[in-house]
mmCIF file of C-alpha atoms in Angstrom:
data_model
loop_
_atom_site.group_PDB
_atom_site.id
_atom_site.type_symbol
_atom_site.label_atom_id
_atom_site.label_comp_id
_atom_site.label_asym_id
_atom_site.label_seq_id
_atom_site.Cartn_x
_atom_site.Cartn_y
_atom_site.Cartn_z
ATOM 1 C CA VAL T 1 -83.156 39.635 -153.477
ATOM 2 C CA GLY T 2 -80.006 40.144 -155.508
ATOM 3 C CA ASP T 3 -77.787 38.059 -153.220
ATOM 4 C CA LYS T 4 -75.344 35.709 -154.928
ATOM 5 C CA VAL T 5 -75.852 32.286 -153.405
ATOM 6 C CA MET T 6 -74.627 28.704 -153.522
ATOM 7 C CA VAL T 7 -77.388 26.110 -153.592
ATOM 8 C CA LEU T 8 -77.719 22.587 -152.227
ATOM 9 C CA ALA T 9 -80.315 20.300 -153.781
ATOM 10 C CA ARG T 10 -80.506 16.546 -154.222
ATOM 11 C CA SER T 11 -81.344 16.787 -157.923
ATOM 12 C CA GLY T 12 -82.861 18.995 -160.615
ATOM 13 C CA LEU T 13 -80.103 21.595 -160.964
ATOM 14 C CA TRP T 14 -79.388 21.050 -164.671
ATOM 15 C CA GLN T 15 -81.917 23.781 -165.508
ATOM 16 C CA GLU T 16 -81.890 27.493 -166.194
ATOM 17 C CA VAL T 17 -84.342 28.238 -163.356
ATOM 18 C CA VAL T 18 -84.605 26.312 -160.090
ATOM 19 C CA ASN T 19 -86.699 26.585 -156.943
ATOM 20 C CA VAL T 20 -85.060 25.677 -153.629
ATOM 21 C CA PRO T 21 -85.912 26.347 -149.961
ATOM 22 C CA ALA T 22 -84.050 29.370 -148.563
ATOM 23 C CA SER T 23 -82.520 27.063 -145.931
ATOM 24 C CA GLN T 24 -80.614 25.292 -148.723
ATOM 25 C CA THR T 25 -78.946 28.470 -149.970
ATOM 26 C CA PHE T 26 -75.702 29.973 -148.685
ATOM 27 C CA LEU T 27 -74.150 33.380 -149.386
ATOM 28 C CA MET T 28 -71.167 33.266 -151.717
ATOM 29 C CA PRO T 29 -68.026 34.753 -150.168
ATOM 30 C CA GLU T 30 -66.387 37.857 -151.642
ATOM 31 C CA GLY T 31 -64.355 37.173 -154.792
ATOM 32 C CA MET T 32 -65.824 33.737 -155.546
ATOM 33 C CA SER T 33 -66.895 33.001 -159.137
ATOM 34 C CA PHE T 34 -70.200 31.260 -159.914
ATOM 35 C CA GLU T 35 -68.216 28.311 -161.334
ATOM 36 C CA GLU T 36 -66.318 27.952 -158.052
ATOM 37 C CA ALA T 37 -69.567 28.237 -156.106
ATOM 38 C CA ALA T 38 -71.075 25.439 -158.196
ATOM 39 C CA ALA T 39 -68.019 23.289 -157.441
ATOM 40 C CA LEU T 40 -67.831 23.996 -153.719
ATOM 41 C CA LEU T 41 -70.752 22.738 -151.686
ATOM 42 C CA VAL T 42 -71.354 19.071 -152.471
ATOM 43 C CA ASN T 43 -67.695 18.085 -152.779
ATOM 44 C CA TYR T 44 -66.267 20.139 -149.932
ATOM 45 C CA ILE T 45 -69.067 19.410 -147.443
ATOM 46 C CA THR T 46 -68.622 15.703 -148.219
ATOM 47 C CA ALA T 47 -64.815 15.809 -147.895
ATOM 48 C CA TYR T 48 -64.945 17.951 -144.739
ATOM 49 C CA MET T 49 -67.461 15.781 -142.878
ATOM 50 C CA ILE T 50 -65.696 12.570 -143.902
ATOM 51 C CA LEU T 51 -62.248 13.774 -142.855
ATOM 52 C CA PHE T 52 -63.088 15.743 -139.728
ATOM 53 C CA ASP T 53 -66.470 14.635 -138.363
ATOM 54 C CA PHE T 54 -66.082 10.910 -139.071
ATOM 55 C CA GLY T 55 -62.328 10.650 -139.676
ATOM 56 C CA ASN T 56 -61.170 12.901 -136.794
ATOM 57 C CA LEU T 57 -58.131 13.813 -138.910
ATOM 58 C CA ARG T 58 -55.205 15.019 -136.817
ATOM 59 C CA PRO T 59 -51.560 16.027 -137.393
ATOM 60 C CA ASN T 60 -49.086 13.313 -138.429
ATOM 61 C CA GLN T 61 -51.782 10.933 -139.719
ATOM 62 C CA SER T 62 -52.083 9.282 -143.140
ATOM 63 C CA VAL T 63 -55.013 9.223 -145.554
ATOM 64 C CA LEU T 64 -55.815 7.174 -148.679
ATOM 65 C CA ILE T 65 -57.958 9.111 -151.157
ATOM 66 C CA HIS T 66 -59.427 7.167 -154.093
ATOM 67 C CA MET T 67 -60.294 9.025 -157.311
ATOM 68 C CA ALA T 68 -57.966 11.718 -156.003
ATOM 69 C CA ALA T 69 -58.248 13.876 -159.123
ATOM 70 C CA GLY T 70 -62.068 14.055 -158.989
ATOM 71 C CA GLY T 71 -64.292 16.579 -157.214
ATOM 72 C CA VAL T 72 -64.323 15.094 -153.696
ATOM 73 C CA GLY T 73 -60.716 13.951 -154.139
ATOM 74 C CA THR T 74 -59.346 17.425 -154.886
ATOM 75 C CA ALA T 75 -61.425 18.883 -152.028
ATOM 76 C CA ALA T 76 -60.116 16.228 -149.620
ATOM 77 C CA ILE T 77 -56.487 16.901 -150.625
ATOM 78 C CA GLN T 78 -56.874 20.634 -149.959
ATOM 79 C CA LEU T 79 -58.562 19.978 -146.609
ATOM 80 C CA CYS T 80 -55.822 17.511 -145.579
ATOM 81 C CA LYS T 81 -53.303 20.291 -146.264
ATOM 82 C CA THR T 82 -54.970 22.428 -143.566
ATOM 83 C CA VAL T 83 -53.717 19.908 -140.964
ATOM 84 C CA GLU T 84 -50.031 19.660 -140.124
ATOM 85 C CA ASN T 85 -47.939 16.846 -141.583
ATOM 86 C CA VAL T 86 -50.683 14.660 -143.064
ATOM 87 C CA THR T 87 -49.365 12.033 -145.520
ATOM 88 C CA ILE T 88 -51.663 11.654 -148.526
ATOM 89 C CA PHE T 89 -51.865 8.561 -150.745
ATOM 90 C CA GLY T 90 -54.012 9.126 -153.843
ATOM 91 C CA THR T 91 -55.161 6.766 -156.587
ATOM 92 C CA ALA T 92 -55.565 8.085 -160.139
ATOM 93 C CA SER T 93 -54.454 7.216 -163.660
ATOM 94 C CA ALA T 94 -50.771 7.926 -164.369
ATOM 95 C CA SER T 95 -51.450 11.003 -166.534
ATOM 96 C CA LYS T 96 -52.798 12.824 -163.455
ATOM 97 C CA HIS T 97 -49.892 12.093 -161.091
ATOM 98 C CA ASP T 98 -47.916 15.310 -161.722
ATOM 99 C CA SER T 99 -51.023 17.365 -161.027
ATOM 100 C CA LEU T 100 -51.644 15.372 -157.817
ATOM 101 C CA LYS T 101 -48.072 15.864 -156.619
ATOM 102 C CA GLU T 102 -48.366 19.614 -157.174
ATOM 103 C CA SER T 103 -51.547 19.683 -155.096
ATOM 104 C CA GLY T 104 -49.940 17.854 -152.163
ATOM 105 C CA VAL T 105 -50.313 14.101 -152.720
ATOM 106 C CA ALA T 106 -47.084 12.521 -151.425
ATOM 107 C CA HIS T 107 -47.726 9.144 -153.035
ATOM 108 C CA PRO T 108 -49.847 9.012 -156.234
ATOM 109 C CA ILE T 109 -50.698 5.413 -157.231
ATOM 110 C CA ASP T 110 -51.824 4.219 -160.657
ATOM 111 C CA TYR T 111 -54.689 1.883 -159.790
ATOM 112 C CA ARG T 112 -54.799 0.585 -163.369
ATOM 113 C CA THR T 113 -51.313 -0.952 -163.338
ATOM 114 C CA MET T 114 -50.609 -1.469 -159.632
ATOM 115 C CA ASP T 115 -52.233 -3.015 -156.589
ATOM 116 C CA TYR T 116 -52.750 0.120 -154.538
ATOM 117 C CA ALA T 117 -52.913 -1.824 -151.247
ATOM 118 C CA GLU T 118 -49.456 -3.297 -151.905
ATOM 119 C CA GLU T 119 -48.089 0.130 -152.878
ATOM 120 C CA VAL T 120 -49.412 1.694 -149.660
ATOM 121 C CA ARG T 121 -47.894 -1.096 -147.557
ATOM 122 C CA LYS T 122 -44.471 -0.674 -149.191
ATOM 123 C CA ILE T 123 -44.367 2.894 -147.856
ATOM 124 C CA SER T 124 -46.459 2.442 -144.724
ATOM 125 C CA PRO T 125 -46.351 -1.229 -143.619
ATOM 126 C CA LYS T 126 -48.984 -0.689 -140.910
ATOM 127 C CA GLY T 127 -51.408 0.929 -143.362
ATOM 128 C CA VAL T 128 -53.193 4.278 -143.021
ATOM 129 C CA ASP T 129 -55.364 6.078 -140.469
ATOM 130 C CA ILE T 130 -58.245 7.023 -142.787
ATOM 131 C CA VAL T 131 -59.537 5.611 -146.089
ATOM 132 C CA LEU T 132 -62.079 7.523 -148.174
ATOM 133 C CA ASP T 133 -64.005 4.877 -150.123
ATOM 134 C CA PRO T 134 -66.180 5.982 -153.058
ATOM 135 C CA LEU T 135 -65.697 2.628 -154.810
ATOM 136 C CA GLY T 136 -67.653 -0.065 -152.950
ATOM 137 C CA GLY T 137 -67.517 -3.786 -153.671
ATOM 138 C CA SER T 138 -64.254 -5.611 -152.963
ATOM 139 C CA ASP T 139 -62.395 -2.282 -152.614
ATOM 140 C CA THR T 140 -64.207 -1.651 -149.319
ATOM 141 C CA SER T 141 -62.728 -4.889 -147.916
ATOM 142 C CA LYS T 142 -59.270 -3.825 -149.122
ATOM 143 C CA ALA T 143 -59.794 -0.457 -147.448
ATOM 144 C CA PHE T 144 -60.759 -2.049 -144.136
ATOM 145 C CA ASN T 145 -57.678 -4.285 -144.225
ATOM 146 C CA LEU T 146 -55.464 -1.265 -144.938
ATOM 147 C CA LEU T 147 -56.492 0.519 -141.741
ATOM 148 C CA LYS T 148 -54.118 0.893 -138.819
ATOM 149 C CA PRO T 149 -55.493 0.136 -135.336
ATOM 150 C CA MET T 150 -58.015 2.916 -134.491
ATOM 151 C CA GLY T 151 -58.293 3.620 -138.210
ATOM 152 C CA LYS T 152 -61.496 4.765 -139.909
ATOM 153 C CA LEU T 153 -63.021 3.678 -143.195
ATOM 154 C CA ILE T 154 -65.663 6.045 -144.565
ATOM 155 C CA THR T 155 -67.653 4.716 -147.504
ATOM 156 C CA TYR T 156 -69.580 7.304 -149.523
ATOM 157 C CA GLY T 157 -70.248 5.831 -152.960
ATOM 158 C CA VAL T 158 -70.256 2.797 -155.224
ATOM 159 C CA ALA T 159 -68.313 3.955 -158.284
ATOM 160 C CA ASN T 160 -67.506 0.326 -159.135
ATOM 161 C CA LEU T 161 -71.088 0.071 -160.439
ATOM 162 C CA LEU T 162 -70.273 2.592 -163.162
ATOM 163 C CA THR T 163 -68.249 1.063 -165.956
ATOM 164 C CA GLY T 164 -69.233 3.164 -168.980
ATOM 165 C CA GLN T 165 -72.104 4.847 -170.747
ATOM 166 C CA LYS T 166 -74.603 2.014 -170.288
ATOM 167 C CA LYS T 167 -75.752 -0.048 -167.317
ATOM 168 C CA ASN T 168 -73.602 -3.124 -166.913
ATOM 169 C CA LEU T 169 -75.626 -5.752 -165.061
ATOM 170 C CA MET T 170 -72.595 -8.006 -164.628
ATOM 171 C CA ALA T 171 -70.625 -5.194 -162.949
ATOM 172 C CA MET T 172 -73.597 -4.457 -160.694
ATOM 173 C CA ALA T 173 -73.980 -8.114 -159.710
ATOM 174 C CA LYS T 174 -70.244 -8.498 -159.088
ATOM 175 C CA THR T 175 -70.072 -5.340 -156.950
ATOM 176 C CA TRP T 176 -73.125 -6.410 -154.965
ATOM 177 C CA TRP T 177 -71.703 -9.910 -154.439
ATOM 178 C CA ASN T 178 -68.322 -8.536 -153.300
ATOM 179 C CA GLN T 179 -69.806 -5.883 -151.032
ATOM 180 C CA PHE T 180 -68.007 -5.659 -147.699
ATOM 181 C CA SER T 181 -69.918 -6.944 -144.685
ATOM 182 C CA ILE T 182 -68.959 -7.032 -141.007
ATOM 183 C CA ASN T 183 -70.940 -7.357 -137.797
ATOM 184 C CA ALA T 184 -70.571 -5.449 -134.534
ATOM 185 C CA LEU T 185 -68.930 -8.370 -132.729
ATOM 186 C CA GLN T 186 -66.233 -8.729 -135.411
ATOM 187 C CA LEU T 187 -65.494 -5.002 -135.178
ATOM 188 C CA LEU T 188 -64.595 -5.461 -131.507
ATOM 189 C CA HIS T 189 -61.488 -7.462 -132.361
ATOM 190 C CA HIS T 190 -60.222 -5.083 -135.023
ATOM 191 C CA ASN T 191 -60.169 -1.720 -133.227
ATOM 192 C CA LYS T 192 -61.338 -0.064 -136.440
ATOM 193 C CA ALA T 193 -64.355 2.026 -137.428
ATOM 194 C CA VAL T 194 -66.593 1.750 -140.501
ATOM 195 C CA CYS T 195 -68.752 4.778 -141.357
ATOM 196 C CA GLY T 196 -71.245 5.501 -144.130
ATOM 197 C CA TYR T 197 -71.850 8.981 -145.536
ATOM 198 C CA HIS T 198 -74.465 10.339 -147.954
ATOM 199 C CA LEU T 199 -74.986 14.108 -148.119
ATOM 200 C CA GLY T 200 -78.267 13.565 -150.008
ATOM 201 C CA TYR T 201 -79.896 12.295 -146.815
ATOM 202 C CA MET T 202 -78.970 15.362 -144.761
ATOM 203 C CA ASP T 203 -81.881 17.400 -146.131
ATOM 204 C CA GLU T 204 -83.231 18.312 -142.713
ATOM 205 C CA GLU T 205 -79.887 18.853 -140.959
ATOM 206 C CA PHE T 206 -79.763 22.600 -141.563
ATOM 207 C CA GLU T 207 -77.671 23.487 -138.506
ATOM 208 C CA LEU T 208 -75.185 20.667 -139.036
ATOM 209 C CA VAL T 209 -74.632 21.408 -142.732
ATOM 210 C CA GLY T 210 -74.778 25.177 -142.207
ATOM 211 C CA GLY T 211 -71.995 24.923 -139.614
ATOM 212 C CA VAL T 212 -69.786 23.043 -142.078
ATOM 213 C CA VAL T 213 -70.475 25.576 -144.864
ATOM 214 C CA ALA T 214 -69.491 28.434 -142.517
ATOM 215 C CA LYS T 215 -66.147 26.711 -141.861
ATOM 216 C CA LEU T 216 -65.591 26.124 -145.580
ATOM 217 C CA VAL T 217 -66.379 29.741 -146.470
ATOM 218 C CA ASN T 218 -63.882 30.823 -143.817
ATOM 219 C CA LEU T 219 -61.196 28.507 -145.273
ATOM 220 C CA TYR T 220 -61.942 29.832 -148.777
ATOM 221 C CA SER T 221 -61.652 33.437 -147.585
ATOM 222 C CA GLN T 222 -58.279 32.607 -146.007
ATOM 223 C CA GLY T 223 -57.089 31.134 -149.332
ATOM 224 C CA LYS T 224 -56.685 27.653 -147.831
ATOM 225 C CA ILE T 225 -59.161 25.970 -150.180
ATOM 226 C CA LYS T 226 -60.080 26.770 -153.771
ATOM 227 C CA PRO T 227 -62.354 24.621 -155.965
ATOM 228 C CA LYS T 228 -60.462 23.150 -158.906
ATOM 229 C CA ILE T 229 -62.397 23.551 -162.161
ATOM 230 C CA ASP T 230 -61.491 21.049 -164.878
ATOM 231 C CA SER T 231 -63.744 22.431 -167.610
ATOM 232 C CA VAL T 232 -66.943 24.399 -168.233
ATOM 233 C CA TRP T 233 -69.625 23.252 -170.711
ATOM 234 C CA PRO T 234 -72.875 24.823 -171.928
ATOM 235 C CA PHE T 235 -76.059 22.757 -171.513
ATOM 236 C CA ASP T 236 -76.172 21.798 -175.187
ATOM 237 C CA GLN T 237 -72.799 20.014 -174.775
ATOM 238 C CA VAL T 238 -73.887 17.963 -171.760
ATOM 239 C CA ALA T 239 -73.062 14.688 -173.561
ATOM 240 C CA ASP T 240 -69.452 15.828 -174.084
ATOM 241 C CA ALA T 241 -69.246 16.952 -170.467
ATOM 242 C CA MET T 242 -70.399 13.519 -169.282
ATOM 243 C CA LYS T 243 -67.910 11.841 -171.623
ATOM 244 C CA GLN T 244 -65.109 13.892 -170.058
ATOM 245 C CA MET T 245 -65.907 12.206 -166.734
ATOM 246 C CA GLN T 246 -66.723 8.739 -168.084
ATOM 247 C CA GLU T 247 -63.367 8.623 -169.852
ATOM 248 C CA LYS T 248 -61.752 9.806 -166.591
ATOM 249 C CA LYS T 249 -60.048 12.761 -168.264
ATOM 250 C CA ASN T 250 -61.062 15.376 -165.708
ATOM 251 C CA VAL T 251 -58.863 16.791 -162.962
ATOM 252 C CA GLY T 252 -61.310 18.632 -160.700
ATOM 253 C CA LYS T 253 -64.912 19.569 -161.413
ATOM 254 C CA VAL T 254 -66.775 19.449 -164.696
ATOM 255 C CA ILE T 255 -69.199 22.408 -164.650
ATOM 256 C CA LEU T 256 -72.401 22.930 -166.660
ATOM 257 C CA ILE T 257 -73.631 26.436 -167.483
ATOM 258 C CA PRO T 258 -76.904 27.362 -169.249
ATOM 259 C CA GLU T 259 -75.215 28.923 -172.286
ATOM 260 C CA ALA T 260 -71.777 29.229 -173.888
ATOM 261 C CA PRO T 261 -69.546 32.042 -172.527
ATOM 262 C CA LYS T 262 -70.006 35.328 -174.414
ATOM 263 C CA GLU T 263 -66.425 35.358 -175.783
ATOM 264 C CA GLU T 264 -67.077 32.104 -177.615
ATOM 265 C CA SER T 265 -70.368 33.293 -179.125
ATOM 266 C CA LYS T 266 -68.674 36.494 -180.367
ATOM 267 C CA LYS T 267 -65.997 34.416 -182.116
ATOM 268 C CA GLU T 268 -68.683 32.333 -183.797
ATOM 269 C CA GLU T 269 -70.462 35.484 -185.036
ATOM 270 C CA ASN T 270 -67.215 36.802 -186.547
#
């Protein structure tokens, strides 16, 4: 009672009061804000397990991070920086490139105006060692083709399904039709790995996830990782918060809080 904790749950956290099993709560480290705690678990566990458990990231390797300015993207960049001499390629709209360079992305690529696969090959003709794929559809095929021998593709989302505020059945059909497919025999000839990751289906893996959280808390305490907060919104502005992401304006996490910060309410009263 009274402990400040971070919480993992598959859904239902956009509420003032939530009930979760104790096994899905983790002590917040000293000096961490609640906003940072809200931004840490899902994104950093995902990025950590993709890069280290599946990706086996090592010094002198190269990584392609899609949606590099988003939550998992910023977490992945920081985690790559904990390994010596990792070259990071990151896709994002041009307005976010300066921010990406500051955070450690050697080669930001504007996916809207350039073919990112061509841009990667100009700098690294053989491709990259690891691709983080939250896109799905034809981008997964491009990712697989961009891998060096012994490279790893980790797919963890299908953002290509999301094209705006409403469901777009054409986009869904196109993404489904273009979805990457390969069989075990074909993999033999490529010397590449394809992995799938979904934190939502790790509900029962308390030891596995707990071990990763312990490592992340340690990295946070050492100052090696720090959740990047784009903006903070009270619940009654949830539509604006969603718009911030849909219009791809955010760099880092968009955070919801039950009510507006006290400073703002004081200003309104005055």
